[in-house]
PDB file of C-alpha atoms and ligand atoms in Angstrom:
ATOM      1  CA  MET A 166       0.000   0.000   0.000  1.00  0.00           C
ATOM      2  CA  PRO A 167       1.707   3.224  -1.083  1.00  0.00           C
ATOM      3  CA  ARG A 168       1.936   6.098   1.358  1.00  0.00           C
ATOM      4  CA  THR A 169       0.209   9.063  -0.225  1.00  0.00           C
ATOM      5  CA  LEU A 170       0.975  12.714   0.381  1.00  0.00           C
ATOM      6  CA  LEU A 171      -2.068  14.741  -0.569  1.00  0.00           C
ATOM      7  CA  VAL A 172      -0.987  18.341  -1.058  1.00  0.00           C
ATOM      8  CA  LEU A 173      -4.149  20.403  -0.967  1.00  0.00           C
ATOM      9  CA  ALA A 174      -3.960  23.973  -2.231  1.00  0.00           C
ATOM     10  CA  HIS A 175      -7.131  26.031  -1.981  1.00  0.00           C
ATOM     11  CA  PRO A 176      -6.739  29.722  -1.082  1.00  0.00           C
ATOM     12  CA  ASP A 177     -10.132  29.808   0.625  1.00  0.00           C
ATOM     13  CA  LEU A 178     -11.050  26.345   1.788  1.00  0.00           C
ATOM     14  CA  ALA A 179     -13.830  27.710   4.005  1.00  0.00           C
ATOM     15  CA  ALA A 180     -15.622  28.889   0.863  1.00  0.00           C
ATOM     16  CA  SER A 181     -14.829  25.756  -1.132  1.00  0.00           C
ATOM     17  CA  ARG A 182     -17.518  23.228  -1.954  1.00  0.00           C
ATOM     18  CA  VAL A 183     -15.786  20.782  -4.262  1.00  0.00           C
ATOM     19  CA  ASN A 184     -12.222  20.657  -2.972  1.00  0.00           C
ATOM     20  CA  ALA A 185     -13.413  20.662   0.615  1.00  0.00           C
ATOM     21  CA  ALA A 186     -15.676  17.689  -0.188  1.00  0.00           C
ATOM     22  CA  LEU A 187     -12.857  15.832  -1.944  1.00  0.00           C
ATOM     23  CA  ALA A 188     -10.521  16.486   0.971  1.00  0.00           C
ATOM     24  CA  GLU A 189     -13.103  15.145   3.407  1.00  0.00           C
ATOM     25  CA  ALA A 190     -13.467  12.024   1.267  1.00  0.00           C
ATOM     26  CA  ALA A 191      -9.697  11.563   1.278  1.00  0.00           C
ATOM     27  CA  ARG A 192      -9.081  12.291   4.958  1.00  0.00           C
ATOM     28  CA  PRO A 193     -10.066   8.883   6.394  1.00  0.00           C
ATOM     29  CA  VAL A 194      -8.279   6.867   3.705  1.00  0.00           C
ATOM     30  CA  GLU A 195      -5.522   4.760   5.196  1.00  0.00           C
ATOM     31  CA  ASN A 196      -1.985   5.806   4.329  1.00  0.00           C
ATOM     32  CA  VAL A 197      -3.062   9.251   3.118  1.00  0.00           C
ATOM     33  CA  THR A 198      -1.417  12.294   4.703  1.00  0.00           C
ATOM     34  CA  LEU A 199      -3.629  15.284   4.082  1.00  0.00           C
ATOM     35  CA  HIS A 200      -1.424  18.361   3.879  1.00  0.00           C
ATOM     36  CA  ASP A 201      -3.353  21.617   3.584  1.00  0.00           C
ATOM     37  CA  LEU A 202      -0.772  24.058   2.211  1.00  0.00           C
ATOM     38  CA  TYR A 203      -2.657  27.290   2.859  1.00  0.00           C
ATOM     39  CA  ALA A 204      -3.356  26.195   6.447  1.00  0.00           C
ATOM     40  CA  ALA A 205       0.278  25.187   6.960  1.00  0.00           C
ATOM     41  CA  TYR A 206       1.641  28.424   5.537  1.00  0.00           C
ATOM     42  CA  PRO A 207      -0.813  31.291   6.067  1.00  0.00           C
ATOM     43  CA  ASP A 208       2.091  33.710   5.623  1.00  0.00           C
ATOM     44  CA  LEU A 209       3.046  31.910   2.384  1.00  0.00           C
ATOM     45  CA  ARG A 210       6.531  31.180   3.769  1.00  0.00           C
ATOM     46  CA  ILE A 211       7.206  27.556   2.965  1.00  0.00           C
ATOM     47  CA  ASP A 212       9.401  25.354   5.170  1.00  0.00           C
ATOM     48  CA  VAL A 213      11.323  23.735   2.337  1.00  0.00           C
ATOM     49  CA  GLU A 214      13.117  21.127   4.471  1.00  0.00           C
ATOM     50  CA  ARG A 215       9.840  19.997   6.000  1.00  0.00           C
ATOM     51  CA  GLU A 216       8.251  19.695   2.579  1.00  0.00           C
ATOM     52  CA  GLN A 217      11.154  17.716   1.170  1.00  0.00           C
ATOM     53  CA  ARG A 218      11.049  15.419   4.204  1.00  0.00           C
ATOM     54  CA  LEU A 219       7.335  14.861   3.662  1.00  0.00           C
ATOM     55  CA  LEU A 220       7.961  13.996   0.030  1.00  0.00           C
ATOM     56  CA  LEU A 221      10.681  11.510   0.992  1.00  0.00           C
ATOM     57  CA  GLU A 222       8.294   9.817   3.427  1.00  0.00           C
ATOM     58  CA  HIS A 223       5.682   9.091   0.762  1.00  0.00           C
ATOM     59  CA  ASP A 224       5.455   7.069  -2.422  1.00  0.00           C
ATOM     60  CA  ARG A 225       2.647   8.861  -4.167  1.00  0.00           C
ATOM     61  CA  VAL A 226       2.111  12.617  -4.393  1.00  0.00           C
ATOM     62  CA  VAL A 227      -1.318  14.046  -5.094  1.00  0.00           C
ATOM     63  CA  LEU A 228      -1.637  17.716  -5.950  1.00  0.00           C
ATOM     64  CA  GLN A 229      -5.237  18.763  -5.384  1.00  0.00           C
ATOM     65  CA  PHE A 230      -6.408  22.245  -6.293  1.00  0.00           C
ATOM     66  CA  PRO A 231      -9.155  24.240  -8.003  1.00  0.00           C
ATOM     67  CA  PHE A 232      -8.166  25.114 -11.579  1.00  0.00           C
ATOM     68  CA  TYR A 233      -7.403  28.842 -11.639  1.00  0.00           C
ATOM     69  CA  TRP A 234      -6.606  30.513 -14.922  1.00  0.00           C
ATOM     70  CA  TYR A 235      -5.714  27.160 -16.483  1.00  0.00           C
ATOM     71  CA  SER A 236      -3.205  26.647 -13.730  1.00  0.00           C
ATOM     72  CA  VAL A 237      -2.669  26.273  -9.987  1.00  0.00           C
ATOM     73  CA  PRO A 238      -3.322  28.667  -7.089  1.00  0.00           C
ATOM     74  CA  PRO A 239      -0.195  30.701  -6.329  1.00  0.00           C
ATOM     75  CA  LEU A 240       0.996  28.892  -3.183  1.00  0.00           C
ATOM     76  CA  LEU A 241       1.177  25.603  -5.056  1.00  0.00           C
ATOM     77  CA  LYS A 242       3.307  27.199  -7.772  1.00  0.00           C
ATOM     78  CA  LYS A 243       5.548  28.635  -5.054  1.00  0.00           C
ATOM     79  CA  TRP A 244       5.726  25.200  -3.436  1.00  0.00           C
ATOM     80  CA  LEU A 245       6.872  23.652  -6.701  1.00  0.00           C
ATOM     81  CA  ASP A 246       9.406  26.411  -7.321  1.00  0.00           C
ATOM     82  CA  GLU A 247      10.888  26.227  -3.831  1.00  0.00           C
ATOM     83  CA  VAL A 248      10.663  22.511  -3.040  1.00  0.00           C
ATOM     84  CA  PHE A 249      11.432  20.780  -6.346  1.00  0.00           C
ATOM     85  CA  LEU A 250      15.016  21.968  -6.277  1.00  0.00           C
ATOM     86  CA  TYR A 251      18.034  21.130  -8.370  1.00  0.00           C
ATOM     87  CA  GLY A 252      19.900  18.366  -6.562  1.00  0.00           C
ATOM     88  CA  PHE A 253      16.689  17.185  -4.887  1.00  0.00           C
ATOM     89  CA  ALA A 254      14.125  16.775  -7.615  1.00  0.00           C
ATOM     90  CA  TYR A 255      16.226  16.957 -10.761  1.00  0.00           C
ATOM     91  CA  GLY A 256      19.753  17.551 -12.012  1.00  0.00           C
ATOM     92  CA  SER A 257      22.935  16.156 -10.540  1.00  0.00           C
ATOM     93  CA  GLY A 258      22.056  14.016  -7.526  1.00  0.00           C
ATOM     94  CA  GLY A 259      18.430  15.067  -7.795  1.00  0.00           C
ATOM     95  CA  THR A 260      16.831  11.664  -7.570  1.00  0.00           C
ATOM     96  CA  SER A 261      14.642  12.022  -4.472  1.00  0.00           C
ATOM     97  CA  LEU A 262      11.355  11.827  -6.339  1.00  0.00           C
ATOM     98  CA  ARG A 263      12.344   9.147  -8.813  1.00  0.00           C
ATOM     99  CA  GLY A 264       9.854   6.276  -8.944  1.00  0.00           C
ATOM    100  CA  LYS A 265       7.188   8.065  -6.910  1.00  0.00           C
ATOM    101  CA  SER A 266       3.924   8.737  -8.653  1.00  0.00           C
ATOM    102  CA  LEU A 267       2.232  12.046  -9.289  1.00  0.00           C
ATOM    103  CA  LEU A 268      -1.517  12.429  -9.437  1.00  0.00           C
ATOM    104  CA  ILE A 269      -3.140  15.726 -10.332  1.00  0.00           C
ATOM    105  CA  ALA A 270      -6.624  16.157  -8.863  1.00  0.00           C
ATOM    106  CA  THR A 271      -8.327  19.333  -9.948  1.00  0.00           C
ATOM    107  CA  SER A 272     -11.738  20.896 -10.401  1.00  0.00           C
ATOM    108  CA  THR A 273     -12.889  23.222 -13.151  1.00  0.00           C
ATOM    109  CA  GLY A 274     -15.813  25.591 -13.159  1.00  0.00           C
ATOM    110  CA  SER A 275     -16.449  24.901 -16.833  1.00  0.00           C
ATOM    111  CA  MET A 276     -17.959  21.712 -18.233  1.00  0.00           C
ATOM    112  CA  LYS A 277     -15.873  19.138 -20.030  1.00  0.00           C
ATOM    113  CA  GLU A 278     -17.577  20.026 -23.355  1.00  0.00           C
ATOM    114  CA  GLN A 279     -16.355  23.608 -23.018  1.00  0.00           C
ATOM    115  CA  TYR A 280     -12.764  22.396 -23.124  1.00  0.00           C
ATOM    116  CA  GLY A 281     -11.568  21.501 -26.592  1.00  0.00           C
ATOM    117  CA  PRO A 282     -11.611  22.733 -30.197  1.00  0.00           C
ATOM    118  CA  GLY A 283     -14.549  25.072 -30.745  1.00  0.00           C
ATOM    119  CA  GLY A 284     -15.225  25.412 -27.022  1.00  0.00           C
ATOM    120  CA  ALA A 285     -14.793  28.432 -24.775  1.00  0.00           C
ATOM    121  CA  HIS A 286     -11.414  26.970 -23.837  1.00  0.00           C
ATOM    122  CA  PRO A 287      -9.630  25.573 -26.910  1.00  0.00           C
ATOM    123  CA  TYR A 288      -7.641  22.823 -25.178  1.00  0.00           C
ATOM    124  CA  PRO A 289      -8.738  19.877 -23.068  1.00  0.00           C
ATOM    125  CA  VAL A 290      -7.725  20.096 -19.402  1.00  0.00           C
ATOM    126  CA  VAL A 291      -5.351  17.119 -19.757  1.00  0.00           C
ATOM    127  CA  GLU A 292      -3.453  19.171 -22.352  1.00  0.00           C
ATOM    128  CA  LEU A 293      -3.387  22.238 -20.095  1.00  0.00           C
ATOM    129  CA  LEU A 294      -1.919  20.010 -17.381  1.00  0.00           C
ATOM    130  CA  LYS A 295       1.092  19.169 -19.582  1.00  0.00           C
ATOM    131  CA  PRO A 296       3.502  21.171 -17.371  1.00  0.00           C
ATOM    132  CA  PHE A 297       2.838  18.581 -14.643  1.00  0.00           C
ATOM    133  CA  GLU A 298       3.416  15.729 -17.048  1.00  0.00           C
ATOM    134  CA  ALA A 299       6.717  17.368 -17.989  1.00  0.00           C
ATOM    135  CA  THR A 300       7.517  17.865 -14.305  1.00  0.00           C
ATOM    136  CA  ALA A 301       6.904  14.177 -13.655  1.00  0.00           C
ATOM    137  CA  ASN A 302       9.116  13.379 -16.596  1.00  0.00           C
ATOM    138  CA  ILE A 303      12.116  15.427 -15.482  1.00  0.00           C
ATOM    139  CA  THR A 304      11.843  14.273 -11.870  1.00  0.00           C
ATOM    140  CA  GLY A 305      11.468  10.609 -12.852  1.00  0.00           C
ATOM    141  CA  MET A 306       7.990  10.379 -11.392  1.00  0.00           C
ATOM    142  CA  VAL A 307       5.212   8.254 -12.811  1.00  0.00           C
ATOM    143  CA  TYR A 308       2.457  10.503 -14.107  1.00  0.00           C
ATOM    144  CA  GLU A 309      -0.986   9.156 -13.345  1.00  0.00           C
ATOM    145  CA  GLU A 310      -4.145   9.841 -15.313  1.00  0.00           C
ATOM    146  CA  PRO A 311      -5.425  13.121 -13.802  1.00  0.00           C
ATOM    147  CA  PHE A 312      -8.575  13.123 -11.700  1.00  0.00           C
ATOM    148  CA  ILE A 313     -10.722  15.978 -12.960  1.00  0.00           C
ATOM    149  CA  VAL A 314     -14.034  17.239 -11.631  1.00  0.00           C
ATOM    150  CA  HIS A 315     -15.538  19.250 -14.451  1.00  0.00           C
ATOM    151  CA  GLY A 316     -18.416  21.702 -14.282  1.00  0.00           C
ATOM    152  CA  THR A 317     -18.294  22.615 -10.611  1.00  0.00           C
ATOM    153  CA  HIS A 318     -20.635  25.560 -11.157  1.00  0.00           C
ATOM    154  CA  GLY A 319     -23.540  23.246 -12.002  1.00  0.00           C
ATOM    155  CA  LEU A 320     -22.559  20.177 -10.040  1.00  0.00           C
ATOM    156  CA  GLY A 321     -25.424  18.546  -8.126  1.00  0.00           C
ATOM    157  CA  ASP A 322     -25.032  17.012  -4.685  1.00  0.00           C
ATOM    158  CA  ALA A 323     -25.386  13.449  -6.010  1.00  0.00           C
ATOM    159  CA  GLN A 324     -22.744  14.074  -8.672  1.00  0.00           C
ATOM    160  CA  LEU A 325     -20.401  15.516  -6.092  1.00  0.00           C
ATOM    161  CA  ALA A 326     -20.970  12.499  -3.853  1.00  0.00           C
ATOM    162  CA  ALA A 327     -20.137  10.216  -6.797  1.00  0.00           C
ATOM    163  CA  TYR A 328     -16.890  12.115  -7.371  1.00  0.00           C
ATOM    164  CA  GLN A 329     -16.095  11.745  -3.667  1.00  0.00           C
ATOM    165  CA  ASP A 330     -16.563   7.965  -3.954  1.00  0.00           C
ATOM    166  CA  ARG A 331     -14.344   7.758  -7.032  1.00  0.00           C
ATOM    167  CA  TYR A 332     -11.668   9.868  -5.382  1.00  0.00           C
ATOM    168  CA  ARG A 333     -11.731   7.792  -2.205  1.00  0.00           C
ATOM    169  CA  ASP A 334     -11.442   4.590  -4.247  1.00  0.00           C
ATOM    170  CA  LEU A 335      -8.624   5.990  -6.340  1.00  0.00           C
ATOM    171  CA  LEU A 336      -6.639   6.994  -3.267  1.00  0.00           C
ATOM    172  CA  ALA A 337      -7.375   3.736  -1.477  1.00  0.00           C
ATOM    173  CA  SER A 338      -6.599   1.471  -4.410  1.00  0.00           C
ATOM    174  CA  GLY A 339      -2.945   2.335  -4.682  1.00  0.00           C
ATOM    175  CA  VAL A 340      -3.219   1.155  -8.266  1.00  0.00           C
ATOM    176  CA  LEU A 341      -1.514   3.436 -10.698  1.00  0.00           C
ATOM    177  CA  ARG A 342      -3.427   4.445 -13.778  1.00  0.00           C
ATOM    178  CA  GLU A 343      -0.380   5.548 -15.634  1.00  0.00           C
ATOM    179  CA  ARG A 344      -0.825   7.957 -18.456  1.00  0.00           C
ATOM    180  CA  THR A 345       1.249   7.228 -21.499  1.00  0.00           C
ATOM    181  CA  LEU A 346       3.482  10.158 -22.293  1.00  0.00           C
ATOM    182  CA  THR A 347       2.175  11.853 -25.381  1.00  0.00           C
ATOM    183  CA  ALA A 348       4.210  13.794 -27.865  1.00  0.00           C
ATOM    184  CA  ALA A 349       3.803  17.558 -27.979  1.00  0.00           C
TER     185      ALA A 349
HETATM  186  C1  FMN B 229      -9.297  33.091  -9.785  1.00  0.00           C
HETATM  187  C2  FMN B 229     -10.142  31.999 -10.405  1.00  0.00           C
HETATM  188  C3  FMN B 229      -9.759  31.476 -11.628  1.00  0.00           C
HETATM  189  C4  FMN B 229     -10.499  30.454 -12.217  1.00  0.00           C
HETATM  190  N1  FMN B 229     -10.094  29.953 -13.415  1.00  0.00           N
HETATM  191  C5  FMN B 229     -10.791  28.946 -13.982  1.00  0.00           C
HETATM  192  C6  FMN B 229     -10.347  28.374 -15.224  1.00  0.00           C
HETATM  193  O1  FMN B 229      -9.319  28.731 -15.789  1.00  0.00           O
HETATM  194  N2  FMN B 229     -11.124  27.385 -15.750  1.00  0.00           N
HETATM  195  C7  FMN B 229     -12.258  26.920 -15.143  1.00  0.00           C
HETATM  196  O2  FMN B 229     -12.888  26.009 -15.685  1.00  0.00           O
HETATM  197  N3  FMN B 229     -12.678  27.422 -13.956  1.00  0.00           N
HETATM  198  C8  FMN B 229     -11.966  28.415 -13.371  1.00  0.00           C
HETATM  199  N4  FMN B 229     -12.364  28.922 -12.154  1.00  0.00           N
HETATM  200  C9  FMN B 229     -13.477  28.251 -11.443  1.00  0.00           C
HETATM  201  C10 FMN B 229     -12.903  27.301 -10.371  1.00  0.00           C
HETATM  202  O3  FMN B 229     -12.076  26.314 -10.953  1.00  0.00           O
HETATM  203  C11 FMN B 229     -14.018  26.639  -9.591  1.00  0.00           C
HETATM  204  O4  FMN B 229     -14.756  27.651  -8.944  1.00  0.00           O
HETATM  205  C12 FMN B 229     -13.464  25.647  -8.564  1.00  0.00           C
HETATM  206  O5  FMN B 229     -12.907  24.535  -9.214  1.00  0.00           O
HETATM  207  C13 FMN B 229     -14.556  25.188  -7.606  1.00  0.00           C
HETATM  208  O6  FMN B 229     -13.934  24.446  -6.572  1.00  0.00           O
HETATM  209  P1  FMN B 229     -14.191  24.813  -5.024  1.00  0.00           P
HETATM  210  O7  FMN B 229     -15.657  24.578  -4.754  1.00  0.00           O
HETATM  211  O8  FMN B 229     -13.315  23.844  -4.281  1.00  0.00           O
HETATM  212  O9  FMN B 229     -13.772  26.234  -4.825  1.00  0.00           O
HETATM  213  C14 FMN B 229     -11.646  29.959 -11.556  1.00  0.00           C
HETATM  214  C15 FMN B 229     -12.034  30.497 -10.333  1.00  0.00           C
HETATM  215  C16 FMN B 229     -11.289  31.514  -9.751  1.00  0.00           C
HETATM  216  C17 FMN B 229     -11.721  32.072  -8.426  1.00  0.00           C
END
């Protein structure tokens, strides 16, 4: 059973519906460490050594966040910039993350149909998440098929509950659903 570090990054979790629900679904799962970044670092000053230690202690890393401007909330970007360092995550001697898996779990306000050619957003979310696939590649991590909750604006309670079940199962299974690296 892999040990999972769930890095949750929501700038206003108290006002969150979807990510708060997903986090609550994940919390009781065995071997999952729920790490709420904005709660840990309200002053946005990240303890890099602590974060690297946490990464070393786990086999699977989940980055969970609401999709903001086709990207991540700012503290998660800062976390990546400051924690995934040369010599730790990549480059000479930077093998600490090698073999761990990376799962992106995100939620989008827009519906799945609105992402893609002809839609309001011309690229599918999996394409917009390519920087994470590239990050997994350079750090030697296994990139898992992203978990995406689409259409949060119109999501009913039953649908949200179904997503919670799927998320819980995915975290509990420990089975990797590896995504085959696709060419640019
Ligand atoms: C600053 C900001 C940027 C956003 N950018 C996007 C976006 O690029 N695409 C999208 O589909 N939804 C976007 N949204 C909608 C959020 O993704 C959506 O409200 C969130 O996933 C709901 O999750 P929550 O209930 O946990 O807050 C944005 C929302 C905010 C506040």
